[in-house]
Coordinates of C-alpha atoms and ligand atoms in Angstrom, one line a residue:
M1141 CA -14.8 -16.7 -16.7
P1142 CA -16.4 -19.5 -14.8
E1143 CA -17.3 -17.4 -11.7
R1144 CA -19.3 -15.0 -13.8
K1145 CA -21.4 -17.8 -15.2
S1146 CA -21.8 -19.5 -11.9
F1147 CA -23.2 -16.3 -10.2
R1148 CA -25.7 -15.7 -13.0
K1149 CA -26.6 -19.3 -13.1
K1150 CA -27.2 -19.4 -9.4
V1151 CA -29.5 -16.4 -9.4
F1152 CA -31.2 -17.7 -12.5
V1153 CA -31.7 -21.2 -11.1
Y1154 CA -33.1 -19.7 -7.9
F1155 CA -35.7 -17.5 -9.7
I1156 CA -36.7 -20.3 -12.1
T1157 CA -37.0 -22.8 -9.2
V1158 CA -39.3 -20.4 -7.4
F1159 CA -41.3 -20.0 -10.5
I1160 CA -41.6 -23.7 -11.3
V1161 CA -42.7 -24.4 -7.7
F1162 CA -45.3 -21.8 -8.1
I1163 CA -46.6 -23.2 -11.4
V1164 CA -46.7 -26.8 -10.0
A1165 CA -48.6 -25.5 -7.0
V1166 CA -51.1 -23.7 -9.3
L1167 CA -51.5 -26.9 -11.4
F1168 CA -51.9 -29.1 -8.4
F1169 CA -54.6 -26.8 -7.0
Q1170 CA -56.3 -26.7 -10.4
L1171 CA -56.2 -30.5 -10.6
Q1172 CA -57.7 -30.9 -7.2
R1173 CA -60.5 -28.4 -8.1
E1174 CA -61.2 -30.3 -11.3
K1175 CA -61.2 -33.6 -9.5
S1176 CA -63.7 -32.6 -6.9
Y1177 CA -65.8 -30.9 -9.6
K1178 CA -65.8 -34.1 -11.6
V1179 CA -66.5 -36.3 -8.6
N1180 CA -69.5 -34.0 -7.7
Q1181 CA -70.7 -34.4 -11.2
L1182 CA -70.4 -38.2 -11.0
E1183 CA -72.2 -38.3 -7.8
N1184 CA -75.0 -36.3 -9.2
T1185 CA -75.3 -38.5 -12.2
L1186 CA -75.2 -41.6 -10.1
E1187 CA -77.7 -40.3 -7.5
N1188 CA -80.1 -39.4 -10.3
A1189 CA -79.7 -42.9 -11.7
T1190 CA -80.4 -44.4 -8.3
E1191 CA -83.5 -42.2 -7.8
I1192 CA -84.8 -43.1 -11.3
T1193 CA -84.2 -46.9 -10.5
R1194 CA -85.9 -46.6 -7.2
N1195 CA -88.9 -44.8 -8.7
Y1196 CA -89.0 -47.4 -11.5
I1197 CA -88.9 -50.3 -8.9
E1198 CA -91.6 -48.7 -6.8
H1199 CA -93.8 -47.8 -9.8
Y1200 CA -93.8 -51.3 -11.2
R1201 CA -93.6 -52.9 -7.7
L1202 CA -90.8 -55.1 -9.1
I1203 CA -89.7 -56.3 -5.7
E1204 CA -93.1 -57.5 -4.6
Q1205 CA -93.7 -59.1 -8.0
N1206 CA -90.1 -60.5 -8.0
N1207 CA -89.7 -59.3 -11.5
L1208 CA -86.4 -57.6 -11.4
A1209 CA -85.5 -58.7 -14.9
K1210 CA -87.7 -55.9 -16.1
A1211 CA -85.2 -53.5 -14.8
D1212 CA -83.2 -54.0 -18.0
T1213 CA -85.4 -51.4 -19.6
L1214 CA -83.9 -48.9 -17.2
N1215 CA -81.0 -48.6 -19.5
Y1216 CA -83.1 -46.9 -22.0
L1217 CA -84.4 -44.6 -19.4
I1218 CA -81.0 -43.6 -18.1
G1219 CA -79.6 -43.5 -21.6
D1220 CA -75.9 -44.4 -20.6
P1221 CA -74.8 -47.9 -21.5
N1222 CA -71.7 -47.4 -19.3
L1223 CA -73.7 -46.8 -16.2
R1224 CA -74.1 -50.0 -14.2
I1225 CA -77.1 -50.5 -11.9
T1226 CA -77.2 -53.1 -9.2
I1227 CA -80.1 -53.9 -6.9
I1228 CA -79.2 -55.6 -3.6
A1229 CA -81.4 -57.1 -1.0
R1230 CA -81.1 -56.0 2.7
N1231 CA -79.1 -59.2 3.4
G1232 CA -76.6 -58.4 0.7
N1233 CA -77.8 -60.8 -2.0
V1234 CA -77.6 -59.3 -5.5
L1235 CA -81.1 -59.1 -6.9
Y1236 CA -80.2 -57.5 -10.2
D1237 CA -77.1 -56.2 -12.0
S1238 CA -77.3 -54.5 -15.4
F1239 CA -73.8 -55.8 -16.4
V1240 CA -74.3 -59.4 -15.1
S1241 CA -77.0 -61.7 -16.5
D1242 CA -76.7 -64.5 -13.9
V1243 CA -76.9 -62.7 -10.6
A1244 CA -77.1 -65.9 -8.7
T1245 CA -73.4 -66.5 -9.3
M1246 CA -72.5 -63.1 -7.7
E1247 CA -71.2 -63.1 -4.1
N1248 CA -72.9 -61.4 -1.2
H1249 CA -72.4 -57.6 -1.4
L1250 CA -73.3 -56.7 2.2
Q1251 CA -69.6 -56.1 3.1
R1252 CA -68.9 -53.7 0.1
P1253 CA -67.8 -50.4 1.6
E1254 CA -70.5 -48.3 -0.2
I1255 CA -73.2 -50.7 1.0
Q1256 CA -72.0 -50.6 4.6
K1257 CA -71.9 -46.8 4.5
A1258 CA -75.5 -46.7 3.0
L1259 CA -76.6 -49.0 5.7
Y1260 CA -75.6 -46.6 8.4
T1261 CA -75.9 -43.2 6.8
G1262 CA -78.4 -43.7 4.0
S1263 CA -75.9 -43.4 1.1
G1264 CA -72.3 -44.2 0.5
T1265 CA -69.6 -44.0 -2.2
N1266 CA -66.4 -45.9 -3.0
V1267 CA -63.8 -46.1 -5.8
R1268 CA -62.3 -49.5 -6.5
R1269 CA -61.5 -52.0 -9.1
S1270 CA -64.5 -54.2 -9.7
S1271 CA -63.8 -57.9 -9.2
T1272 CA -66.6 -58.7 -11.7
T1273 CA -65.5 -56.5 -14.6
N1274 CA -61.9 -55.7 -13.5
Q1275 CA -62.4 -52.0 -14.2
E1276 CA -62.0 -49.0 -11.9
F1277 CA -65.5 -47.9 -10.8
Y1278 CA -67.1 -45.2 -8.8
Y1279 CA -69.8 -46.7 -6.8
F1280 CA -72.8 -44.9 -5.3
A1281 CA -75.2 -46.8 -3.1
K1282 CA -78.4 -45.7 -1.4
Y1283 CA -80.6 -47.6 1.1
Y1284 CA -84.4 -47.7 0.5
D1285 CA -86.9 -49.6 2.6
G1286 CA -85.6 -53.2 2.4
Y1287 CA -83.2 -53.0 -0.4
F1288 CA -80.1 -51.0 -1.8
V1289 CA -79.9 -49.5 -5.2
R1290 CA -76.3 -49.1 -6.4
S1291 CA -75.2 -47.3 -9.5
A1292 CA -71.6 -47.3 -10.7
I1293 CA -69.7 -45.7 -13.6
I1294 CA -66.2 -46.2 -14.9
Y1295 CA -63.9 -43.9 -13.0
D1296 CA -61.4 -42.2 -15.3
I1297 CA -60.3 -39.0 -13.7
K1298 CA -56.7 -39.0 -14.8
V1299 CA -54.0 -36.3 -15.0
E1300 CA -53.4 -36.8 -18.7
N1301 CA -57.2 -36.3 -19.2
L1302 CA -57.1 -33.2 -17.2
L1303 CA -54.0 -32.0 -19.0
K1304 CA -55.8 -32.6 -22.3
A1305 CA -58.8 -30.7 -21.0
E1306 CA -56.6 -27.8 -19.8
R1307 CA -54.5 -27.5 -22.9
Y1308 CA -55.0 -23.8 -23.4
F1309 CA -54.3 -23.1 -19.8
I1310 CA -51.0 -25.1 -20.1
I1311 CA -50.0 -23.3 -23.2
F1312 CA -50.7 -20.0 -21.5
I1313 CA -48.6 -21.1 -18.5
V1314 CA -45.7 -22.1 -20.8
I1315 CA -45.8 -18.7 -22.6
I1316 CA -45.8 -17.0 -19.2
F1317 CA -42.9 -19.3 -18.2
L1318 CA -40.9 -18.3 -21.3
L1319 CA -41.6 -14.6 -20.7
I1320 CA -40.5 -14.8 -17.1
W1321 CA -37.4 -16.8 -18.3
L1322 CA -36.4 -14.0 -20.6
L1323 CA -37.1 -11.4 -17.9
V1324 CA -35.1 -13.2 -15.2
D1325 CA -32.3 -13.7 -17.7
F1326 CA -32.3 -10.0 -18.5
F1327 CA -32.3 -8.9 -14.8
T1328 CA -29.7 -11.5 -13.7
R1329 CA -27.5 -10.2 -16.6
K1330 CA -27.8 -6.7 -15.4
L1331 CA -27.2 -7.7 -11.8
A1332 CA -24.2 -9.8 -12.8
V1333 CA -22.6 -6.8 -14.5
S1334 CA -22.5 -4.8 -11.3
I1335 CA -21.6 -7.8 -9.1
T1336 CA -18.9 -9.0 -11.5
K1337 CA -17.4 -5.5 -11.7
L1338 CA -17.5 -5.2 -8.0
K1339 CA -15.9 -8.6 -7.6
D1340 CA -13.1 -7.9 -10.1
F1341 CA -12.5 -4.6 -8.2
A1342 CA -12.5 -6.3 -4.8
I1343 CA -10.0 -9.0 -6.0
R1344 CA -7.7 -6.4 -7.4
A1345 CA -8.0 -4.2 -4.3
G1346 CA -7.3 -7.3 -2.2
R1347 CA -4.1 -8.0 -4.2
N1348 CA -3.1 -4.3 -3.9
E1349 CA -3.0 -4.0 -7.7
P1350 CA -3.4 -0.7 -9.4
I1351 CA -7.1 0.0 -10.0
D1352 CA -8.8 2.2 -12.4
T1353 CA -11.5 3.9 -10.2
D1354 CA -13.3 5.0 -13.3
I1355 CA -15.5 1.8 -13.5
D1356 CA -18.7 2.3 -15.4
F1357 CA -21.5 0.7 -13.2
P1358 CA -25.1 0.2 -14.5
G1359 CA -27.5 2.8 -13.3
N1360 CA -29.3 0.5 -10.8
E1361 CA -29.1 0.5 -7.0
L1362 CA -26.4 -2.1 -7.0
G1363 CA -24.4 0.0 -9.6
E1364 CA -24.8 3.0 -7.3
I1365 CA -23.5 1.0 -4.3
G1366 CA -20.7 -0.2 -6.5
S1367 CA -19.6 3.3 -7.7
Q1368 CA -19.9 4.6 -4.1
I1369 CA -17.6 1.8 -2.8
V1370 CA -15.1 2.4 -5.6
K1371 CA -15.2 6.1 -4.8
I1372 CA -14.6 5.5 -1.1
Y1373 CA -11.8 3.1 -2.0
G1374 CA -10.3 5.7 -4.3
N1375 CA -10.3 8.3 -1.5
L1376 CA -8.9 5.8 1.0
R1377 CA -6.2 4.9 -1.4
K1378 CA -5.2 8.5 -2.1
T1379 CA -5.1 9.2 1.7
H1380 CA -3.0 6.0 2.1
T1381 CA -0.6 7.1 -0.7
D1382 CA -0.3 10.6 0.7
L1383 CA 0.3 9.1 4.2
E1384 CA 3.0 6.8 2.7
M1385 CA 4.7 9.7 1.0
E1386 CA 4.6 11.7 4.2
K1387 CA 6.0 8.7 6.1
E1388 CA 8.8 8.3 3.6
R1389 CA 9.6 12.0 3.7
F1390 CA 9.6 11.7 7.5
F1391 CA 11.9 8.6 7.4
N1392 CA 14.3 10.4 5.0
H1393 CA 14.2 13.4 7.1
M1394 CA 14.9 11.3 10.2
N1395 CA 17.9 9.7 8.5
I1396 CA 19.5 12.9 7.4
L1397 CA 19.1 14.4 10.8
N1398 CA 22.3 14.7 12.8
E1399 CA 20.3 13.9 15.9
G1400 CA 19.6 10.3 17.0
I1401 CA 15.8 10.0 17.3
S1402 CA 13.6 7.2 18.4
F1403 CA 9.9 6.7 19.1
F1404 CA 8.6 4.3 21.7
S1405 CA 5.2 2.9 22.7
S1406 CA 3.9 3.4 26.2
Q1407 CA 5.1 -0.2 26.8
K1408 CA 8.7 1.0 26.0
E1409 CA 8.7 -0.9 22.7
K1410 CA 10.6 0.7 19.8
I1411 CA 8.3 2.0 17.1
L1412 CA 11.0 3.8 15.0
A1413 CA 14.6 4.7 15.4
N1414 CA 17.1 6.2 13.0
S1415 CA 20.7 5.0 12.5
H1416 CA 22.2 7.9 14.5
F1417 CA 20.2 6.8 17.5
I1418 CA 21.7 3.3 17.5
Q1419 CA 25.1 4.7 16.7
Y1420 CA 25.0 7.2 19.6
I1421 CA 23.7 4.7 22.2
S1422 CA 26.6 2.4 21.1
V1423 CA 29.1 5.2 21.8
I1424 CA 27.4 6.0 25.1
S1425 CA 27.1 2.4 26.3
H1426 CA 30.5 1.4 24.9
T1427 CA 28.9 -1.7 23.3
S1428 CA 27.9 -2.5 19.7
T1429 CA 24.2 -2.1 20.3
V1430 CA 21.7 -3.1 17.7
S1431 CA 18.4 -2.5 19.6
A1432 CA 17.0 0.9 20.6
E1433 CA 15.4 -0.6 23.7
H1434 CA 18.9 -1.1 25.0
I1435 CA 18.9 2.5 26.3
F1436 CA 16.7 1.4 29.3
T1437 CA 19.6 -0.5 30.7
I1438 CA 22.3 2.1 30.3
P1439 CA 23.2 4.1 33.4
E1440 CA 23.4 7.4 31.5
F1441 CA 19.7 7.1 30.8
K1442 CA 18.7 6.5 34.4
K1443 CA 17.3 10.0 34.7
I1444 CA 15.1 9.4 31.7
N1445 CA 14.1 6.0 33.1
N1446 CA 12.9 7.5 36.4
F1447 CA 11.1 10.3 34.5
L1448 CA 9.3 7.7 32.4
K1449 CA 8.4 5.6 35.4
N1450 CA 6.8 8.7 37.0
Y1451 CA 4.6 9.5 34.1
L1452 CA 3.9 6.1 32.4
N1453 CA 2.7 4.4 35.6
S1454 CA 0.5 7.2 36.7
D1455 CA -2.8 8.4 35.6
I1456 CA -1.6 12.0 35.3
E1457 CA -3.4 13.7 32.4
F1458 CA -1.5 16.5 30.6
P1459 CA -2.6 19.0 28.0
K1460 CA -1.2 18.6 24.4
N1461 CA 0.7 21.9 24.5
E1462 CA 2.4 21.1 27.8
L1463 CA 3.9 17.7 27.1
P1464 CA 6.2 16.6 29.9
Q1465 CA 9.9 16.6 29.0
I1466 CA 13.3 16.2 30.5
E1467 CA 16.6 17.4 29.0
Y1468 CA 20.2 17.0 30.2
T1469 CA 23.7 16.7 29.0
I1470 CA 26.1 13.8 29.5
S1471 CA 29.7 13.3 28.5
K1472 CA 31.2 10.0 27.5
N1473 CA 34.5 9.1 26.0
E1474 CA 35.3 12.8 25.5
R1475 CA 32.1 13.3 23.6
Y1476 CA 29.1 15.3 24.7
F1477 CA 25.5 14.4 24.2
K1478 CA 22.3 16.2 24.9
L1479 CA 19.4 13.8 25.9
L1480 CA 15.8 14.9 25.5
C1481 CA 12.7 12.9 26.3
I1482 CA 9.2 14.0 25.5
I1483 CA 6.1 12.1 26.5
F1484 CA 3.0 12.4 24.2
A1485 CA -0.6 12.5 25.3
D1486 CA -1.1 8.8 24.5
K1487 CA 1.9 8.0 26.7
S1488 CA 4.1 7.0 23.8
F1489 CA 7.4 9.0 23.9
E1490 CA 10.3 10.2 21.9
I1491 CA 14.0 10.2 22.9
L1492 CA 16.3 12.6 21.1
I1493 CA 20.1 12.3 21.3
T1494 CA 22.2 15.3 20.0
D1495 CA 25.9 15.1 19.6
I1496 CA 27.0 18.4 21.0
T1497 CA 30.7 17.5 21.2
R1498 CA 31.8 20.2 18.7
P1499 CA 29.8 23.1 20.1
E1500 CA 30.7 21.9 23.6
R1501 CA 34.4 21.8 22.8
R1502 CA 34.1 25.2 21.1
R1503 CA 32.5 26.5 24.2
L1504 CA 35.2 25.1 26.4
L1505 CA 37.9 26.4 24.1
K1506 CA 36.3 29.8 24.1
Q1507 CA 36.1 29.7 27.9
Q1508 CA 39.8 28.8 28.0
L1509 CA 40.7 31.4 25.5
T1510 CA 38.9 34.1 27.4
S1511 CA 40.8 33.2 30.5
N1512 CA 44.0 33.1 28.5
I1513 CA 43.3 36.5 27.0
A1514 CA 42.6 37.9 30.4
H1515 CA 45.9 36.5 31.6
E1516 CA 47.8 37.8 28.6
L1517 CA 46.3 41.3 29.0
K1518 CA 47.2 41.4 32.7
T1519 CA 50.9 41.2 32.1
P1520 CA 51.4 44.3 30.0
L1521 CA 48.8 46.2 32.0
A1522 CA 50.6 45.3 35.3
S1523 CA 53.9 46.6 33.7
I1524 CA 52.3 49.8 32.6
K1525 CA 50.7 50.3 36.0
G1526 CA 54.1 49.6 37.6
Y1527 CA 56.0 52.1 35.5
L1528 CA 53.4 54.8 36.1
E1529 CA 53.2 54.2 39.8
T1530 CA 57.0 54.4 40.1
I1531 CA 57.0 57.8 38.4
M1532 CA 54.0 59.0 40.6
N1533 CA 55.5 57.7 43.8
N1534 CA 58.9 59.2 43.2
P1535 CA 58.4 62.9 42.3
G1536 CA 62.2 63.5 42.6
I1537 CA 63.1 61.0 40.0
D1538 CA 65.5 62.3 37.4
A1539 CA 64.3 63.2 33.9
E1540 CA 66.4 60.5 32.3
K1541 CA 64.9 57.7 34.4
Q1542 CA 61.4 59.2 34.0
K1543 CA 61.8 59.2 30.3
Y1544 CA 63.0 55.5 30.5
F1545 CA 59.9 54.4 32.5
I1546 CA 57.6 56.3 30.2
S1547 CA 59.1 54.7 27.1
R1548 CA 58.8 51.3 28.8
A1549 CA 55.2 51.9 29.6
H1550 CA 54.7 53.1 26.0
S1551 CA 56.2 49.9 24.6
Q1552 CA 53.8 47.9 26.8
T1553 CA 50.9 49.8 25.3
E1554 CA 52.3 48.9 21.9
R1555 CA 52.3 45.3 23.0
L1556 CA 48.7 45.6 24.2
N1557 CA 47.7 47.1 20.9
L1558 CA 49.4 44.2 19.1
L1559 CA 47.7 41.6 21.3
L1560 CA 44.3 43.1 20.8
N1561 CA 44.8 43.3 17.1
D1562 CA 45.9 39.7 16.9
I1563 CA 42.9 38.6 19.1
S1564 CA 40.5 40.5 17.0
L1565 CA 42.0 39.2 13.7
L1566 CA 41.8 35.6 15.0
N1567 CA 38.2 36.1 16.1
N1568 CA 37.3 37.5 12.7
I1569 CA 38.9 34.5 10.9
E1570 CA 37.1 32.0 13.1
D1571 CA 33.7 33.6 13.5
A1572 CA 33.3 35.9 10.6
G1573 CA 35.4 34.3 7.8
E1574 CA 32.8 35.2 5.3
L1575 CA 33.4 38.9 5.8
F1576 CA 36.9 38.7 4.2
E1577 CA 36.7 39.6 0.5
I1578 CA 37.8 36.7 -1.6
K1579 CA 39.3 37.3 -5.1
P1580 CA 42.2 36.0 -7.2
V1581 CA 45.5 36.9 -5.6
V1582 CA 49.0 36.8 -7.2
V1583 CA 51.0 35.3 -4.4
K1584 CA 54.4 36.6 -5.5
N1585 CA 53.2 40.3 -5.3
I1586 CA 52.0 39.7 -1.7
V1587 CA 55.2 38.1 -0.5
R1588 CA 57.3 40.8 -2.2
D1589 CA 55.4 43.6 -0.5
V1590 CA 55.8 41.9 2.9
V1591 CA 59.5 41.4 2.4
E1592 CA 60.0 45.0 1.4
N1593 CA 58.2 46.2 4.5
L1594 CA 60.4 44.1 6.7
E1595 CA 63.7 44.9 4.8
N1596 CA 65.1 47.1 7.6
R1597 CA 64.5 44.5 10.3
L1598 CA 65.9 41.8 8.2
A1599 CA 69.0 43.9 7.6
V1600 CA 69.5 44.5 11.3
K1601 CA 69.8 40.8 11.8
N1602 CA 71.8 40.3 8.7
M1603 CA 69.1 38.0 7.2
K1604 CA 68.4 37.2 3.6
C1605 CA 65.1 36.3 2.1
K1606 CA 65.0 34.3 -1.2
L1607 CA 61.8 34.1 -3.2
Y1608 CA 61.2 31.2 -5.6
I1609 CA 57.6 31.9 -6.5
D1610 CA 56.3 31.9 -10.1
E1611 CA 54.5 34.9 -11.4
G1612 CA 51.6 32.7 -12.4
V1613 CA 50.8 31.3 -9.0
V1614 CA 47.4 32.7 -8.3
V1615 CA 45.2 31.6 -5.5
K1616 CA 41.7 32.6 -4.6
G1617 CA 41.8 34.4 -1.3
N1618 CA 42.0 37.5 0.7
D1619 CA 45.1 39.6 0.2
S1620 CA 45.4 41.1 3.6
L1621 CA 45.0 37.7 5.3
L1622 CA 47.6 36.2 3.0
S1623 CA 49.9 39.1 3.8
S1624 CA 49.6 38.4 7.5
V1625 CA 50.5 34.7 6.9
F1626 CA 53.8 35.6 5.3
Q1627 CA 54.3 38.6 7.7
N1628 CA 53.9 36.3 10.7
L1629 CA 56.2 33.7 9.3
I1630 CA 59.0 36.1 8.4
E1631 CA 58.6 38.0 11.7
N1632 CA 59.0 34.7 13.6
S1633 CA 62.2 34.0 11.7
I1634 CA 63.5 37.5 12.6
N1635 CA 62.5 37.1 16.2
Y1636 CA 63.5 33.5 16.9
A1637 CA 65.7 32.0 14.3
G1638 CA 68.9 33.9 15.2
E1639 CA 71.2 36.0 13.1
N1640 CA 72.7 35.5 9.6
V1641 CA 69.7 33.4 8.7
T1642 CA 68.5 32.8 5.2
I1643 CA 64.8 32.4 4.5
E1644 CA 63.5 30.6 1.4
I1645 CA 59.9 30.8 0.2
K1646 CA 58.9 28.7 -2.8
N1647 CA 56.0 27.1 -4.6
Y1648 CA 57.2 23.6 -5.2
L1649 CA 54.1 21.8 -6.6
E1650 CA 50.6 22.2 -7.9
D1651 CA 47.7 20.0 -8.7
N1652 CA 44.1 20.5 -9.8
K1653 CA 43.1 22.0 -6.5
Y1654 CA 46.1 23.4 -4.7
H1655 CA 49.4 25.3 -4.9
Y1656 CA 51.9 23.8 -2.5
F1657 CA 54.3 26.2 -0.7
S1658 CA 57.4 25.8 1.5
Y1659 CA 58.6 28.4 3.9
S1660 CA 61.9 27.6 5.6
D1661 CA 64.8 29.2 7.4
D1662 CA 68.1 27.8 8.5
G1663 CA 68.0 29.2 12.1
I1664 CA 67.9 27.4 15.4
G1665 CA 64.6 25.5 14.8
I1666 CA 62.1 24.4 17.4
P1667 CA 62.7 21.6 19.9
E1668 CA 60.8 18.5 18.8
E1669 CA 58.7 18.3 22.0
H1670 CA 57.1 21.7 21.2
L1671 CA 56.6 21.2 17.5
Q1672 CA 53.1 19.8 17.6
R1673 CA 51.8 22.6 19.9
I1674 CA 53.2 25.7 18.3
F1675 CA 49.9 26.4 16.4
E1676 CA 48.0 26.6 19.6
R1677 CA 46.9 30.0 20.8
F1678 CA 49.3 31.7 23.2
Y1679 CA 51.7 28.8 23.0
R1680 CA 55.3 30.0 23.3
I1681 CA 58.4 28.0 23.7
D1682 CA 60.2 30.0 26.3
S1683 CA 57.1 31.6 27.6
G1684 CA 58.6 33.7 30.5
R1685 CA 61.2 35.4 28.3
M1686 CA 59.2 35.6 25.2
R1687 CA 56.3 37.3 26.9
E1688 CA 58.6 40.1 27.8
T1689 CA 60.3 40.4 24.4
G1690 CA 58.6 38.4 21.7
G1691 CA 55.2 38.2 20.1
T1692 CA 51.8 37.5 21.4
G1693 CA 51.9 33.7 21.0
L1694 CA 49.1 34.1 18.5
G1695 CA 51.2 34.4 15.3
L1696 CA 51.1 30.8 14.2
S1697 CA 47.5 30.4 15.3
I1698 CA 46.6 33.2 12.9
V1699 CA 48.7 31.6 10.1
K1700 CA 47.0 28.2 10.5
N1701 CA 43.5 29.6 10.7
A1702 CA 44.1 31.9 7.7
I1703 CA 45.4 29.0 5.7
Q1704 CA 42.4 26.9 6.7
L1705 CA 40.1 29.7 5.6
H1706 CA 41.8 29.4 2.2
K1707 CA 40.8 25.7 2.3
G1708 CA 44.5 24.8 2.8
N1709 CA 46.5 23.0 5.4
I1710 CA 49.8 23.6 7.2
T1711 CA 52.4 21.3 8.8
V1712 CA 55.8 22.0 10.3
R1713 CA 59.1 20.1 10.6
N1714 CA 62.7 20.7 11.6
K1715 CA 65.0 20.4 8.7
P1716 CA 67.8 17.8 9.1
E1717 CA 70.4 20.4 8.2
G1718 CA 69.0 22.8 10.8
G1719 CA 66.2 25.4 10.8
I1720 CA 62.5 25.1 10.5
E1721 CA 60.2 24.4 7.5
F1722 CA 56.5 25.0 7.1
L1723 CA 54.7 23.2 4.3
F1724 CA 51.3 24.5 3.3
T1725 CA 48.7 24.5 0.6
L1726 CA 46.4 27.2 -0.7
A1727 CA 43.4 26.4 -2.8
K1728 CA 43.4 27.6 -6.4
R1729 CA 39.7 28.4 -6.5
Ligands
ADP1868 P1 54.4 34.7 18.5 O1 53.2 35.4 18.0 O2 54.6 35.0 19.9 O3 55.6 34.8 17.7 P2 54.0 32.2 17.4 O4 52.7 31.4 17.6 O5 54.2 32.8 16.1 O6 54.1 33.2 18.6 O7 55.2 31.2 17.6 C1 55.2 30.3 18.7 C2 56.5 29.9 19.1 O8 57.2 29.2 18.1 C3 57.4 31.1 19.3 O9 57.3 31.4 20.7 C4 58.8 30.6 19.0 O10 59.4 30.1 20.1 C5 58.6 29.5 18.0 N1 59.0 29.8 16.6 C6 58.1 30.3 15.7 N2 58.8 30.5 14.6 C7 60.1 30.1 14.8 C8 61.2 30.1 13.9 N3 61.2 30.4 12.7 N4 62.4 29.6 14.5 C9 62.4 29.2 15.8 N5 61.3 29.2 16.6 C10 60.2 29.7 16.1

């Protein structure tokens, strides 16, 4: 992995550079120290030589005697053949030079830097290449009364000489260097482990790849930081996953809800909406809407709009448990919706649309039913009241008439009883269907019992009832409800079909789920325009006459509801050859 190398290399190069700079600085300092030490030493030697020369000149009065050739013996005194002695007159003429035999050929030395310095300060030094010997010399000159004595020695303070002299020191430095090299290598390696692991982790986290949070970091500070970061990341990731799951659950929940629900920001931008929401606002607005924000332009949502305007544009603060809300019902295209809007503390809000068409219709139906029932009860009650008042108001009425009125009143109470029984049965089927005991029922037995009970009434009308039901036809249901299905159908034929009528009841088909039945008579039938409404409650064909004589108008309602409770269905038609036929199914299980 190139990145791994590069990081380690960088740290390594950095440390080593710092170290080398340090070593070079130390060496440089040492060199300077050595140099000044050597120069001092040189100067001492040269000054000594100058002093010895001067003493020699003074002692033997060489200048006065003009016998400077004698100075050659100085060499023995000084004992260093490399040391060059020059004696120069005040005017710069060279009087004697230990390296040159014919001083007359030498140029004037007054302008030599060391001579100039000696002239003004008493002594002077200079390093330069000698034009006479072409060697690098260190010159030292001193001015005495009337002449200069100059000594010079070959100047050879060189780095390589120094390095030679400092060999042990340099070996020591190299060993230290190698040791530090190893140490730096060791530490950068350790550092690199943590950093590399952290980097790999960061890259994987950045790419959202699955990460094993069980990374083994070294036990140093960086490792500690690394494992803390990974731990924090692990917690974060877990919270994130939990949150995602919650969110998904919430989304799923939103989508299986029957309500349309949408959340909006305080700027009225949609945050979230389920499919029902879009579907409902499409129904309400009568357009194929795709955006939830559309509701703010629909007239039916005006109340919500005004409500939002009041709260969103104001600085009203409200406690969390008393969130402002508005709720109302609208009806559109024969459907009913309940709209609810709740504003949250951060001024975002939720709009809920509930389709209440079914319960609303049920409510209206019940309302209508109640008024129908009241109306239906009024008729027999008024009759009873009328008969009783006649008897009370006419005390002299003869016994025969009295008996007649009483029997009429009695038959009206019978009717009332019948009506109340039917209403109660219908209510039970509709609202408490689960209370009917369900078990396998042999249909043929049920029908036979009903026919037997009605035999007398059938005979009166000279009617026949033919059964074509197989013994094996068994449905899962409630026997008393199934009895009332056939009882109502046969009674209707007796009441409305006419005389000399033949009834046929048969099972004509079966499939996996159902047994199919046909009930028919060959009576007068029902006029086509009434056919679709005869299952409605209290619907009668010749209502005025029937109310007096016939049933309650609930018979076929009871039949239809009872069949639906048995997971079946019923339809009706007039037979072409005359009479009526009901086709219905009953579930096998
Ligand atoms: P009810 O309980 O008063 O008999 P139903 O709901 O059973 O009322 O019947 C509704 C109407 O349908 C009756 O008023 C009657 O006019 C008509 N009807 C029902 N069955 C027959 C039939 N077999 N032949 C002719 N008309 C019928």
